[in-house]
Each structure stands twice: as C-alpha cells, then as structure tokens.
Amino acid sequence: MPDEGTFASARLPGHRAKLTGMNVDSAGLDVLSRQECLDLLSSATIGRIVFTDHALPAVQPVTFCLDGENIVIRTGTGSKLAAATRHTVVAFEIDDFDLLTRTGWSVTAVGRANAVSDPGQISRLARLPLTAWAPGEGNHFIVVRAEQVSGRRLRR
C-alpha cells in the first residue's frame, strides 16, 4: 500500500509538501509525481544542466529558479553555456542526500532551452529571485521548459 507522509527539504527548513499515493520503481525507490518534482525544484537554488559541447556531453552547476514550470538560469551573454544551449534539448538535475541516513531524492527535467531576447521578458526575469554566483554581468537568461520531469526518493 502506498505511504503517505511529508517530506522536508534540508535546504529550506519548514518547507514541506505532501506525499500521496507513492509508486515504487523496480529498484525500490519511490517514484515522485510531477507536482512533487516541481515542488522540489522550487525549493532548490543550485542545479546541474546537461548540454552538448563540441558533440560531447557536458555538465555545469548553475544557480536557477523555477518560474511556473520553467527553469530559469542567468548567465553571461558570451558564456559557453549560453552558446551551447540555444534552441537545444538539455537535461537539468537537482538532488539532496543525507549520507548518514542514506536517504534523499533526485529530480530530473528534460526540455528545450531557449535564450530570452524579448526586452519585456528580460525585464520580468531580472526581477526573479535569481543571482548568478559566477563573476560577470549575468545579463543573459536561459529558459528551459520542463517537458519531461521525473524524480525518485530513497527512504530507509
């Protein structure tokens, strides 16, 4: 029978969401619903974007925020990430694990990345709670539409 309960993000004390009707995959991990995955995405600020660089897979940690169901990344205009993610399909991943209890979760989103060029949209995105950690202006926005979202939770 599926478990019901709550989970809390270690990054945001007091942030809780409801676990309902859990499915379990073949490895015994809880399969998270799309909404649970989006809730976890909204609770994090650092993720990893997977893209193609010179025909090879590349992974880069980035700061981000969720805007509806879109992942918004702020970077420099001339950055390798900005160049590599123009109208391409990318993957995005976040996770949180407790090494002592051997518990945690992982969420992956796949979708098309687009550079934002509309001045009104840039102005709106600039007001989001998103600050690039890397040095530089960070005046370029990449939006990834989360078309496929999946997640797993490892519990004791």
mmCIF file of C-alpha atoms in Angstrom:
data_model
loop_
_atom_site.group_PDB
_atom_site.id
_atom_site.type_symbol
_atom_site.label_atom_id
_atom_site.label_comp_id
_atom_site.label_asym_id
_atom_site.label_seq_id
_atom_site.Cartn_x
_atom_site.Cartn_y
_atom_site.Cartn_z
ATOM 1 C CA MET A 1 0.000 0.000 0.000
ATOM 2 C CA PRO A 2 1.377 3.475 -0.823
ATOM 3 C CA ASP A 3 2.782 5.506 2.034
ATOM 4 C CA GLU A 4 1.512 8.914 2.962
ATOM 5 C CA GLY A 5 3.538 11.450 4.865
ATOM 6 C CA THR A 6 5.536 14.597 4.422
ATOM 7 C CA PHE A 7 8.998 15.465 3.310
ATOM 8 C CA ALA A 8 11.087 18.494 4.154
ATOM 9 C CA SER A 9 13.879 19.988 2.111
ATOM 10 C CA ALA A 10 17.128 20.207 4.061
ATOM 11 C CA ARG A 11 17.828 23.466 2.227
ATOM 12 C CA LEU A 12 14.679 25.238 3.334
ATOM 13 C CA PRO A 13 13.706 24.479 6.926
ATOM 14 C CA GLY A 14 9.965 24.318 7.328
ATOM 15 C CA HIS A 15 9.363 23.649 3.599
ATOM 16 C CA ARG A 16 7.017 20.657 3.484
ATOM 17 C CA ALA A 17 4.930 19.018 0.812
ATOM 18 C CA LYS A 18 2.530 16.097 0.926
ATOM 19 C CA LEU A 19 3.493 12.636 -0.279
ATOM 20 C CA THR A 20 0.451 10.821 -1.578
ATOM 21 C CA GLY A 21 -0.119 7.587 -3.449
ATOM 22 C CA MET A 22 3.549 6.651 -3.860
ATOM 23 C CA ASN A 23 4.571 4.323 -6.656
ATOM 24 C CA VAL A 24 7.756 2.312 -6.299
ATOM 25 C CA ASP A 25 10.146 1.535 -9.170
ATOM 26 C CA SER A 26 11.937 -1.788 -9.787
ATOM 27 C CA ALA A 27 14.838 -0.710 -7.550
ATOM 28 C CA GLY A 28 12.503 0.021 -4.625
ATOM 29 C CA LEU A 29 12.739 3.808 -4.948
ATOM 30 C CA ASP A 30 9.651 5.967 -4.534
ATOM 31 C CA VAL A 31 8.578 7.487 -7.854
ATOM 32 C CA LEU A 32 7.700 11.157 -7.350
ATOM 33 C CA SER A 33 4.744 12.780 -9.093
ATOM 34 C CA ARG A 34 5.262 15.709 -11.454
ATOM 35 C CA GLN A 35 3.921 18.097 -8.796
ATOM 36 C CA GLU A 36 6.266 16.704 -6.129
ATOM 37 C CA CYS A 37 9.170 17.123 -8.562
ATOM 38 C CA LEU A 38 8.150 20.731 -9.283
ATOM 39 C CA ASP A 39 7.828 21.419 -5.536
ATOM 40 C CA LEU A 40 11.376 20.135 -5.030
ATOM 41 C CA LEU A 41 12.630 22.169 -7.992
ATOM 42 C CA SER A 42 11.108 25.281 -6.438
ATOM 43 C CA SER A 43 12.868 24.573 -3.124
ATOM 44 C CA ALA A 44 16.400 24.464 -4.572
ATOM 45 C CA THR A 45 18.734 27.158 -5.897
ATOM 46 C CA ILE A 46 21.610 25.112 -7.338
ATOM 47 C CA GLY A 47 21.239 22.506 -10.063
ATOM 48 C CA ARG A 48 23.183 20.891 -12.870
ATOM 49 C CA ILE A 49 22.467 21.483 -16.529
ATOM 50 C CA VAL A 50 23.493 18.801 -19.014
ATOM 51 C CA PHE A 51 24.145 20.019 -22.540
ATOM 52 C CA THR A 52 26.274 19.210 -25.575
ATOM 53 C CA ASP A 53 29.638 20.939 -26.008
ATOM 54 C CA HIS A 54 31.582 20.136 -29.199
ATOM 55 C CA ALA A 55 29.491 16.960 -29.701
ATOM 56 C CA LEU A 56 30.285 15.716 -26.188
ATOM 57 C CA PRO A 57 28.098 15.720 -23.061
ATOM 58 C CA ALA A 58 28.879 18.490 -20.603
ATOM 59 C CA VAL A 59 27.549 19.172 -17.106
ATOM 60 C CA GLN A 60 27.688 22.521 -15.368
ATOM 61 C CA PRO A 61 26.403 23.569 -11.947
ATOM 62 C CA VAL A 62 24.173 26.651 -12.141
ATOM 63 C CA THR A 63 22.015 28.821 -9.957
ATOM 64 C CA PHE A 64 18.401 28.784 -11.090
ATOM 65 C CA CYS A 65 14.854 29.459 -10.078
ATOM 66 C CA LEU A 66 11.560 27.995 -11.139
ATOM 67 C CA ASP A 67 9.154 30.300 -12.989
ATOM 68 C CA GLY A 68 5.907 28.373 -13.271
ATOM 69 C CA GLU A 69 7.153 25.107 -14.768
ATOM 70 C CA ASN A 70 10.124 26.745 -16.487
ATOM 71 C CA ILE A 71 13.686 26.567 -15.194
ATOM 72 C CA VAL A 72 15.375 29.972 -15.470
ATOM 73 C CA ILE A 73 19.160 30.278 -15.489
ATOM 74 C CA ARG A 74 21.050 33.579 -15.501
ATOM 75 C CA THR A 75 24.464 33.632 -17.164
ATOM 76 C CA GLY A 76 26.793 35.851 -19.178
ATOM 77 C CA THR A 77 25.953 36.597 -22.807
ATOM 78 C CA GLY A 78 29.205 35.186 -24.174
ATOM 79 C CA SER A 79 29.425 32.171 -21.867
ATOM 80 C CA LYS A 80 29.945 28.634 -23.159
ATOM 81 C CA LEU A 81 26.628 27.701 -21.544
ATOM 82 C CA ALA A 82 24.775 30.498 -23.344
ATOM 83 C CA ALA A 83 26.226 29.433 -26.696
ATOM 84 C CA ALA A 84 25.652 25.702 -26.170
ATOM 85 C CA THR A 85 22.016 25.914 -25.066
ATOM 86 C CA ARG A 86 20.473 27.935 -27.894
ATOM 87 C CA HIS A 87 17.355 26.040 -29.034
ATOM 88 C CA THR A 88 18.719 22.689 -27.870
ATOM 89 C CA VAL A 89 17.337 19.896 -25.751
ATOM 90 C CA VAL A 90 19.001 19.806 -22.342
ATOM 91 C CA ALA A 91 18.627 17.911 -19.092
ATOM 92 C CA PHE A 92 18.530 19.539 -15.684
ATOM 93 C CA GLU A 93 19.065 17.793 -12.337
ATOM 94 C CA ILE A 94 18.834 18.595 -8.640
ATOM 95 C CA ASP A 95 19.194 16.333 -5.651
ATOM 96 C CA ASP A 96 19.596 16.225 -1.910
ATOM 97 C CA PHE A 97 21.059 13.294 0.022
ATOM 98 C CA ASP A 98 21.807 12.556 3.667
ATOM 99 C CA LEU A 99 24.937 10.396 3.827
ATOM 100 C CA LEU A 100 24.321 9.355 7.441
ATOM 101 C CA THR A 101 20.781 8.057 6.931
ATOM 102 C CA ARG A 102 21.317 7.032 3.294
ATOM 103 C CA THR A 103 18.159 8.841 2.273
ATOM 104 C CA GLY A 104 17.465 11.502 -0.314
ATOM 105 C CA TRP A 105 15.880 12.404 -3.588
ATOM 106 C CA SER A 106 16.728 13.340 -7.150
ATOM 107 C CA VAL A 107 14.719 15.221 -9.783
ATOM 108 C CA THR A 108 15.487 15.420 -13.498
ATOM 109 C CA ALA A 109 13.821 17.658 -16.064
ATOM 110 C CA VAL A 110 14.310 17.470 -19.820
ATOM 111 C CA GLY A 111 13.269 20.172 -22.234
ATOM 112 C CA ARG A 112 14.251 22.678 -24.863
ATOM 113 C CA ALA A 113 16.476 25.567 -23.757
ATOM 114 C CA ASN A 114 15.893 28.995 -25.255
ATOM 115 C CA ALA A 115 17.729 32.265 -24.857
ATOM 116 C CA VAL A 116 15.444 35.136 -23.926
ATOM 117 C CA SER A 117 15.730 38.132 -26.245
ATOM 118 C CA ASP A 118 12.455 39.997 -25.677
ATOM 119 C CA PRO A 119 13.216 43.131 -23.571
ATOM 120 C CA GLY A 120 9.934 42.850 -21.637
ATOM 121 C CA GLN A 121 10.592 39.214 -20.788
ATOM 122 C CA ILE A 122 14.195 40.020 -19.784
ATOM 123 C CA SER A 123 12.916 42.769 -17.507
ATOM 124 C CA ARG A 124 10.426 40.378 -15.893
ATOM 125 C CA LEU A 125 13.017 37.614 -15.422
ATOM 126 C CA ALA A 126 15.510 40.099 -13.956
ATOM 127 C CA ARG A 127 13.057 40.628 -11.076
ATOM 128 C CA LEU A 128 13.045 36.929 -10.150
ATOM 129 C CA PRO A 129 14.984 35.921 -7.018
ATOM 130 C CA LEU A 130 17.926 34.713 -9.124
ATOM 131 C CA THR A 131 21.510 35.843 -8.772
ATOM 132 C CA ALA A 132 24.374 34.362 -10.742
ATOM 133 C CA TRP A 133 27.242 33.285 -8.478
ATOM 134 C CA ALA A 134 29.871 33.391 -11.200
ATOM 135 C CA PRO A 135 31.663 36.697 -11.770
ATOM 136 C CA GLY A 136 30.475 38.893 -14.621
ATOM 137 C CA GLU A 137 27.293 40.687 -15.514
ATOM 138 C CA GLY A 138 24.987 37.675 -15.830
ATOM 139 C CA ASN A 139 22.600 39.598 -18.054
ATOM 140 C CA HIS A 140 21.614 36.635 -20.249
ATOM 141 C CA PHE A 141 18.649 34.396 -19.393
ATOM 142 C CA ILE A 142 18.154 30.801 -20.488
ATOM 143 C CA VAL A 143 14.708 29.290 -20.016
ATOM 144 C CA VAL A 144 14.252 25.523 -20.035
ATOM 145 C CA ARG A 145 10.678 24.373 -20.497
ATOM 146 C CA ALA A 146 10.345 21.315 -18.245
ATOM 147 C CA GLU A 147 8.662 18.985 -20.736
ATOM 148 C CA GLN A 148 9.582 15.701 -19.048
ATOM 149 C CA VAL A 149 10.015 15.686 -15.273
ATOM 150 C CA SER A 150 10.824 12.673 -13.144
ATOM 151 C CA GLY A 151 12.069 12.060 -9.653
ATOM 152 C CA ARG A 152 12.957 9.358 -7.184
ATOM 153 C CA ARG A 153 13.185 9.267 -3.396
ATOM 154 C CA LEU A 154 15.294 6.861 -1.356
ATOM 155 C CA ARG A 155 13.914 6.223 2.101
ATOM 156 C CA ARG A 156 15.011 3.865 4.849
#
